[in-house]
Structure formats: structure tokens, C-alpha cells
Amino acid sequence: MSYFDTGKLRQASFIAILLLLGYVLFRELQQFLPAFLGAMTLFVIMRKHMRMLVKKKKWKPARAAAVLMLLSFLIILIPIFLVVSLMTAKISEAINSSDDMVSSFTIFLENIESRIGTDFINEETMKELGQRIAQLIPTVLGATFNTLTTLVIMYFLLFYMLMSTRTLDYLVYKFVPVQDDSNVDRISDEVTNMVMSNAVGIPLTAFLQGVVGLIGYLIIGVKEPFFWFAVTCITAMLPIIGAAVAYVPLTIMLFVSGPAWKGFAMLIYGFGVIGLVDNIFRFALQKRIGNIHPLITIFGVIIGIDLFGFIGLIFGPLLISLFILLVKIYLKEFHKPRQTLKVTKKQ
């Protein structure tokens, strides 16, 4: 008499081996996770266009993939490279003159302290601040190198994703553990809507804030307004604080350099106009493109950046939306509603 089911034992052993190998592979390849997520984002955006070029235009898959990747490089990456190069040059220049910046900031604080009668910062803290600013150069250079490596791997993965569009669609339908194909379509549509909403909505909102900020910088007479336009566009994509990371330091610099009216004008314009653009357009565009609740966007971005880095701006809200969608699908697939008793009035 056999006390063990050898078939189930072999199955359990096989699953254990798969989980172990999967854990080892994930641990060693997790540094490439941002590249994979970036490739997935572009794949979701390009998938319909890839099908159109291959089926309707009768292009070869390799040619269609190459053209789409080239267009994405021209539309997305070249502007990013220009902004990053501008930012890197300005940051290096600022770091080289960090002593002057620290001394100017010290004078500004001393003026405030003399008026209020409270000490905000001491000499030792200012010295430490200057040292930390001087340490930013290796960090900036290292981040730039890592970004270039991620982009190369991202496009390498994207090419093979586009070439295997039909295979990926088949795998999704085969391995998603639901019986109703309409639920698979709901998951696919949800992923597409979320990716489009965040991949298009967030940069577009940031660009609009940058344009509004640029108008104010030109009117107020800010030095190097296009540099601050780039800073505003980048910081506007951050959750909660957003473009305030750009116009608050700029306001302090204007108060330090004078005249004071420029600082007051920048303070009012930043919180009253640039911040208002964020509140109006960010949620309006994302809700219009993907019908996303604002709370999903806020908490999703916070979670996503902690998990995935910058690409978490897209995949953080996606995780929350998918979780909610899967709960609904589970209730539809496996949960039987309780029967309610019908109460009839006595005649």
C-alpha cells in the first residue's frame, strides 16, 4: 500500500525547482527591471501601430519595429537627452560655485534671522551643506551612465517584444487564470488605459506646467529662463511636491539677488499659477485618457517610485488599478452571490 502520491510529489518538486530558479534569476536580473518596465510601456503604446503596419501595410515585422523604435527615439529620447545635458552642465556649474551659493544663502538667512530674532542654521551646518553639494558630481555622472545602460537594454528588449507581438498576446490569454475571455480583455484594456494615461498624461501635464512657468520666468525677468523651464518640466512629474521643487528655490534666489519684488512675484506666480495648472490638468488629463481616480494616481505614484524608481510614475498606479480589477474579476468568476429571500405581502 502506497502512502505517497508520486505524481503529486513530482509536481511539488518541479514547482519548488521552478520557484528556486525564478528567485535566483529575479535576484540577479532585478537591476534590469526598469529597462523591462520601460520596454513594456513602449510596447503597450506601439502594439496597435505594429499590428497596423504588419497586417494592413504588409510591412515586414523587423522593418515595422525599427521604424517605431526610431520614431520613439526622435519624439521621446532626444528631448530628454537635451534636457539632461542642459541640467548636467548647469548642475556642474552650480557645484563648482557652491561656495558662492552657500555664502549667498547664508546672507539671506542672516537677514531673516535679524528680522525675526530666531537662529535657523549655524556655521557648522552651512559648512556641511557645502560639502554635500560638492559630492553631487559623482552621483550625477553615475546616474547618467546607469540611465544610458538602461536605455540600451530597454530598446533591445522592445525590439524582440514588437517582433513577438502575436506570441505575447497568446501567452497572456493562455496563462491568465480566468475562464471568461472577456475578463482577459478587461485586464488588457485596463493595462493599456493605465499605461497610456500615465505615459502620456504625466509628461504632457509636466510640459504644460513648464510652458506656464516659462511665461512667468520671461515676464519676471529670471536669468536663464529656459534652464528653469527644463527644471520645471522634470520636477513637475514628481508626486505631491511637483514643480515646487523648481520655483521655491528660484524664489529664494530672487530674494537673495534682489530686487525683492521679483521674489514676491515668483512666489505668488509659482503657488498661484504653476501649482494651479498641476491641480487642473494632471487629474483632468489622466481621468480623460484612462478614467483614473485621483487617489489611485497619488498613492500609485508614491508606491511606484519607491518600488521601481522613475518608471514607477507609470507602474505604481497600474499596480493599484490591477489589484482593484482582479478583485472584481475574482468576485465575478468565483464568488456566488447570496440568494435573497423574497418577501411578499399577505393579501
Coordinates of C-alpha atoms in Angstrom, one line a residue:
M1 CA 0.0 0.0 0.0
S2 CA 1.5 3.3 -1.1
Y3 CA 1.3 6.2 1.4
F4 CA 2.6 8.8 -1.1
D5 CA 1.1 10.1 -4.4
T6 CA 4.3 10.0 -6.5
G7 CA 2.6 12.2 -9.2
K8 CA 1.8 15.0 -6.7
L9 CA 5.3 14.6 -5.2
R10 CA 7.0 15.0 -8.5
Q11 CA 4.7 18.0 -9.3
A12 CA 5.6 19.7 -6.0
S13 CA 9.3 19.1 -6.5
F14 CA 9.1 20.5 -10.0
I15 CA 7.3 23.6 -8.7
A16 CA 9.9 24.0 -5.9
I17 CA 12.7 23.9 -8.5
L18 CA 10.9 26.5 -10.7
L19 CA 10.4 28.8 -7.8
L20 CA 14.0 28.5 -6.7
L21 CA 15.3 29.2 -10.2
G22 CA 12.9 32.0 -10.6
Y23 CA 14.0 33.6 -7.4
V24 CA 17.7 33.3 -8.3
L25 CA 17.1 34.8 -11.8
F26 CA 15.0 37.6 -10.4
R27 CA 17.6 38.5 -7.8
E28 CA 20.4 38.6 -10.3
L29 CA 18.4 40.5 -13.0
Q30 CA 16.4 42.9 -10.8
Q31 CA 18.8 45.7 -11.8
F32 CA 17.3 45.5 -15.3
L33 CA 13.7 45.8 -14.0
P34 CA 13.4 49.5 -15.0
A35 CA 14.6 48.6 -18.6
F36 CA 12.0 45.8 -18.8
L37 CA 9.2 48.1 -17.5
G38 CA 10.2 50.8 -19.9
A39 CA 10.2 48.3 -22.8
M40 CA 6.8 47.1 -21.7
T41 CA 5.5 50.7 -21.6
L42 CA 6.6 51.4 -25.1
F43 CA 5.3 48.0 -26.3
V44 CA 1.8 48.8 -25.0
I45 CA 1.8 52.1 -26.7
M46 CA 3.2 50.7 -30.0
R47 CA 1.3 47.4 -30.2
K48 CA -1.6 48.7 -32.2
H49 CA 0.6 50.6 -34.6
M50 CA 2.8 47.5 -35.0
R51 CA -0.3 45.4 -36.0
M52 CA -1.4 48.0 -38.4
L53 CA 1.9 48.2 -40.2
V54 CA 2.3 44.4 -40.4
K55 CA -1.3 43.5 -41.3
K56 CA -2.6 46.4 -43.3
K57 CA 0.5 47.9 -44.7
K58 CA 2.2 44.5 -45.3
W59 CA 5.5 45.6 -43.8
K60 CA 8.0 43.1 -42.6
P61 CA 8.0 42.9 -38.7
A62 CA 11.6 43.9 -38.5
R63 CA 11.1 47.0 -40.6
A64 CA 8.0 48.0 -38.7
A65 CA 9.7 47.5 -35.3
A66 CA 12.7 49.5 -36.4
V67 CA 10.6 52.4 -37.7
L68 CA 8.5 52.6 -34.5
M69 CA 11.6 52.5 -32.3
L70 CA 13.2 55.2 -34.4
L71 CA 10.1 57.4 -34.0
S72 CA 10.1 56.8 -30.3
F73 CA 13.7 57.8 -30.1
L74 CA 13.1 61.0 -32.0
I75 CA 10.0 62.0 -30.1
I76 CA 10.8 60.9 -26.6
L77 CA 14.5 60.4 -26.0
I78 CA 16.2 63.2 -28.0
P79 CA 14.3 65.9 -26.0
I80 CA 15.1 64.0 -22.8
F81 CA 18.8 63.9 -23.7
L82 CA 18.8 67.6 -24.4
V83 CA 17.2 68.4 -21.1
V84 CA 19.5 66.1 -19.2
S85 CA 22.6 67.5 -20.9
L86 CA 21.4 71.0 -20.0
M87 CA 20.7 70.1 -16.5
T88 CA 24.1 68.3 -16.0
A89 CA 26.0 71.3 -17.3
K90 CA 24.1 73.7 -15.0
I91 CA 24.5 71.4 -12.0
S92 CA 28.2 71.0 -12.6
E93 CA 28.5 74.8 -12.9
A94 CA 26.5 75.3 -9.7
I95 CA 28.6 72.7 -7.8
N96 CA 31.8 74.4 -8.9
S97 CA 30.5 77.7 -7.5
S98 CA 28.9 76.0 -4.4
D99 CA 30.9 78.3 -2.0
D100 CA 29.3 81.4 -3.5
M101 CA 25.9 79.8 -3.4
V102 CA 26.3 78.8 0.3
S103 CA 27.6 82.3 1.2
S104 CA 24.6 84.0 -0.6
F105 CA 22.2 81.6 1.1
T106 CA 23.8 82.4 4.5
I107 CA 23.4 86.2 3.9
F108 CA 19.7 85.6 3.1
L109 CA 19.2 83.6 6.3
E110 CA 21.0 86.1 8.4
N111 CA 18.7 88.9 7.1
I112 CA 15.6 86.8 8.0
E113 CA 17.1 85.9 11.4
S114 CA 17.8 89.5 12.2
R115 CA 14.2 90.4 11.5
I116 CA 12.6 87.5 13.3
G117 CA 15.2 87.1 16.1
T118 CA 15.5 83.3 15.6
D119 CA 18.5 81.2 14.5
F120 CA 17.7 78.8 11.7
I121 CA 21.1 77.5 10.9
N122 CA 24.6 77.7 12.3
E123 CA 28.1 77.9 10.6
E124 CA 28.8 74.2 11.0
T125 CA 25.6 73.2 9.2
M126 CA 26.4 75.6 6.3
K127 CA 29.9 74.0 6.0
E128 CA 28.4 70.6 5.9
L129 CA 25.9 71.7 3.3
G130 CA 28.7 72.9 1.1
Q131 CA 30.5 69.6 1.4
R132 CA 27.4 67.7 0.4
I133 CA 26.8 69.9 -2.6
A134 CA 30.4 69.1 -3.7
Q135 CA 29.6 65.4 -3.5
L136 CA 26.9 65.6 -6.1
I137 CA 29.1 65.4 -9.2
P138 CA 29.9 61.6 -8.9
T139 CA 26.3 60.9 -8.2
V140 CA 25.1 62.8 -11.3
L141 CA 27.7 61.1 -13.5
G142 CA 26.8 57.7 -12.2
A143 CA 23.1 58.2 -12.7
T144 CA 23.8 59.4 -16.2
F145 CA 25.8 56.2 -17.0
N146 CA 23.1 54.0 -15.5
T147 CA 20.4 55.7 -17.5
L148 CA 22.3 55.1 -20.8
T149 CA 22.7 51.4 -19.9
T150 CA 19.1 51.1 -19.1
L151 CA 18.0 52.7 -22.4
V152 CA 20.2 50.3 -24.4
I153 CA 18.8 47.3 -22.7
M154 CA 15.2 48.7 -22.9
Y155 CA 15.4 49.1 -26.7
F156 CA 17.0 45.6 -27.0
L157 CA 14.0 44.1 -25.2
L158 CA 11.5 46.3 -27.0
F159 CA 12.7 45.1 -30.4
Y160 CA 12.0 41.5 -29.5
M161 CA 8.7 42.3 -27.9
L162 CA 7.5 44.0 -31.1
M163 CA 8.7 41.1 -33.1
S164 CA 6.8 38.7 -30.9
T165 CA 3.5 40.6 -30.6
R166 CA 1.3 37.7 -31.5
T167 CA 3.2 35.3 -29.2
L168 CA 2.8 37.7 -26.3
D169 CA -0.9 38.0 -26.8
Y170 CA -1.3 34.3 -27.0
L171 CA 0.7 33.8 -23.7
V172 CA -1.5 36.4 -22.0
Y173 CA -4.7 34.5 -23.0
K174 CA -3.2 31.1 -22.1
F175 CA -1.7 31.8 -18.7
V176 CA -4.1 34.4 -17.1
P177 CA -6.1 32.2 -14.6
V178 CA -9.6 33.2 -15.7
Q179 CA -12.2 31.3 -17.7
D180 CA -14.1 34.1 -19.3
D181 CA -12.2 35.6 -22.2
S182 CA -14.0 38.9 -21.6
N183 CA -12.1 39.2 -18.3
V184 CA -8.8 38.8 -20.1
D185 CA -9.9 41.6 -22.4
R186 CA -10.7 43.7 -19.4
I187 CA -7.3 43.2 -17.9
S188 CA -5.7 44.0 -21.3
D189 CA -7.8 47.2 -21.7
E190 CA -7.0 48.3 -18.1
V191 CA -3.3 47.9 -18.6
T192 CA -3.4 49.8 -21.9
N193 CA -5.5 52.6 -20.4
M194 CA -3.3 53.0 -17.4
V195 CA -0.1 52.9 -19.3
M196 CA -1.4 55.5 -21.8
S197 CA -2.8 57.7 -19.1
N198 CA 0.5 57.8 -17.1
A199 CA 2.9 57.6 -20.0
V200 CA 1.2 60.4 -21.9
G201 CA -0.7 62.3 -19.2
I202 CA 2.1 62.8 -16.8
P203 CA 4.7 64.2 -19.3
L204 CA 2.1 66.3 -21.0
T205 CA 1.0 67.9 -17.7
A206 CA 4.6 68.5 -16.8
F207 CA 5.3 70.1 -20.2
L208 CA 2.2 72.4 -19.8
Q209 CA 3.5 73.4 -16.3
G210 CA 6.9 74.1 -17.8
V211 CA 5.3 76.3 -20.5
V212 CA 3.3 78.2 -18.0
G213 CA 6.4 78.6 -15.8
L214 CA 8.4 79.8 -18.8
I215 CA 5.9 82.6 -19.5
G216 CA 6.2 83.7 -15.9
Y217 CA 10.0 83.5 -15.9
L218 CA 10.2 85.7 -19.0
I219 CA 7.8 88.3 -17.6
I220 CA 9.6 88.5 -14.2
G221 CA 13.0 88.6 -15.8
V222 CA 14.5 85.4 -14.4
K223 CA 18.1 84.7 -15.6
E224 CA 18.3 81.6 -17.9
P225 CA 14.6 81.1 -18.2
F226 CA 14.9 78.1 -20.5
F227 CA 17.0 76.3 -17.9
W228 CA 14.3 76.8 -15.3
F229 CA 11.7 75.7 -17.9
A230 CA 13.6 72.4 -18.1
V231 CA 13.8 72.1 -14.3
T232 CA 10.1 72.8 -14.0
C233 CA 9.2 70.1 -16.6
I234 CA 11.3 67.5 -14.8
T235 CA 10.2 68.3 -11.2
A236 CA 6.5 68.6 -12.2
M237 CA 6.5 64.8 -12.7
L238 CA 7.2 64.2 -9.0
P239 CA 4.3 63.4 -6.8
I240 CA 2.7 65.8 -4.3
I241 CA 5.5 68.4 -4.3
G242 CA 5.9 68.6 -8.0
A243 CA 7.1 71.8 -9.7
A244 CA 7.5 73.5 -6.2
V245 CA 11.0 71.9 -6.2
A246 CA 11.8 74.3 -9.1
Y247 CA 10.0 77.6 -8.2
V248 CA 10.6 77.6 -4.4
P249 CA 14.5 77.6 -4.7
L250 CA 14.1 80.1 -7.6
T251 CA 12.1 82.4 -5.3
I252 CA 14.8 82.2 -2.6
M253 CA 17.5 83.0 -5.2
L254 CA 15.5 86.0 -6.4
F255 CA 15.1 87.3 -2.8
V256 CA 18.8 86.9 -2.3
S257 CA 19.9 88.6 -5.5
G258 CA 17.2 91.2 -5.5
P259 CA 15.2 93.2 -6.2
A260 CA 12.7 91.9 -3.6
W261 CA 9.6 92.4 -5.8
K262 CA 10.9 89.6 -8.1
G263 CA 10.9 87.2 -5.3
F264 CA 7.4 88.1 -4.2
A265 CA 6.2 87.9 -7.8
M266 CA 7.8 84.5 -8.3
L267 CA 6.3 83.2 -5.0
I268 CA 2.8 84.3 -6.0
Y269 CA 3.1 83.1 -9.6
G270 CA 4.6 79.7 -8.5
F271 CA 1.9 78.8 -6.0
G272 CA -1.0 80.6 -7.6
V273 CA -0.5 79.8 -11.3
I274 CA 2.0 77.0 -11.8
G275 CA 0.6 75.0 -8.9
L276 CA -2.9 75.6 -10.2
V277 CA -2.0 74.2 -13.6
D278 CA -0.9 71.0 -11.9
N279 CA -4.1 70.6 -10.0
I280 CA -6.3 71.3 -13.0
F281 CA -4.5 69.4 -15.8
R282 CA -2.9 66.4 -14.1
F283 CA -6.1 64.8 -12.9
A284 CA -8.2 66.0 -15.7
L285 CA -5.9 64.6 -18.4
Q286 CA -5.4 61.3 -16.6
K287 CA -9.1 60.8 -15.9
R288 CA -9.9 61.7 -19.5
I289 CA -7.4 59.3 -21.0
G290 CA -7.7 56.4 -18.7
N291 CA -10.6 57.3 -16.4
I292 CA -8.4 57.0 -13.3
H293 CA -9.4 58.2 -9.8
P294 CA -7.1 60.9 -8.5
L295 CA -6.4 58.9 -5.3
I296 CA -5.1 55.9 -7.4
T297 CA -2.7 58.3 -9.2
I298 CA -1.4 59.9 -6.0
F299 CA -0.8 56.7 -3.9
G300 CA 0.2 54.7 -7.0
V301 CA 3.0 57.2 -7.9
I302 CA 4.2 57.2 -4.3
I303 CA 4.3 53.4 -4.2
G304 CA 5.7 53.1 -7.7
I305 CA 8.7 55.4 -7.2
D306 CA 9.7 53.5 -4.1
L307 CA 9.5 50.1 -5.9
F308 CA 10.7 50.9 -9.4
G309 CA 12.3 54.3 -9.4
F310 CA 11.3 56.9 -12.0
I311 CA 9.4 54.4 -14.2
G312 CA 7.2 53.9 -11.1
L313 CA 5.3 57.0 -12.2
I314 CA 3.6 54.7 -14.7
F315 CA 3.6 51.3 -13.0
G316 CA 2.6 52.4 -9.5
P317 CA -0.9 53.4 -10.4
L318 CA -1.1 50.4 -12.7
L319 CA -0.5 48.1 -9.7
I320 CA -3.3 49.6 -7.7
S321 CA -5.7 49.6 -10.7
L322 CA -4.9 46.0 -11.5
F323 CA -5.4 44.9 -7.9
I324 CA -8.9 46.5 -7.8
L325 CA -9.7 45.0 -11.2
L326 CA -8.5 41.5 -10.2
V327 CA -10.7 41.7 -7.1
K328 CA -13.7 42.5 -9.3
I329 CA -12.9 39.6 -11.7
Y330 CA -12.4 37.2 -8.8
L331 CA -15.8 38.1 -7.4
K332 CA -17.3 37.6 -10.8
E333 CA -15.5 34.3 -11.5
F334 CA -15.6 32.5 -8.2
H335 CA -18.0 34.3 -5.8
K336 CA -21.6 33.2 -5.9
P337 CA -23.9 36.0 -4.6
R338 CA -26.1 35.1 -1.7
Q339 CA -29.7 34.4 -2.5
T340 CA -32.0 37.0 -1.1
L341 CA -35.4 36.0 0.3
K342 CA -38.4 37.5 -1.4
V343 CA -40.9 38.8 0.9
T344 CA -44.4 39.0 -0.4
K345 CA -47.1 41.0 1.2
K346 CA -50.0 39.0 2.5
Q347 CA -53.2 39.6 0.7

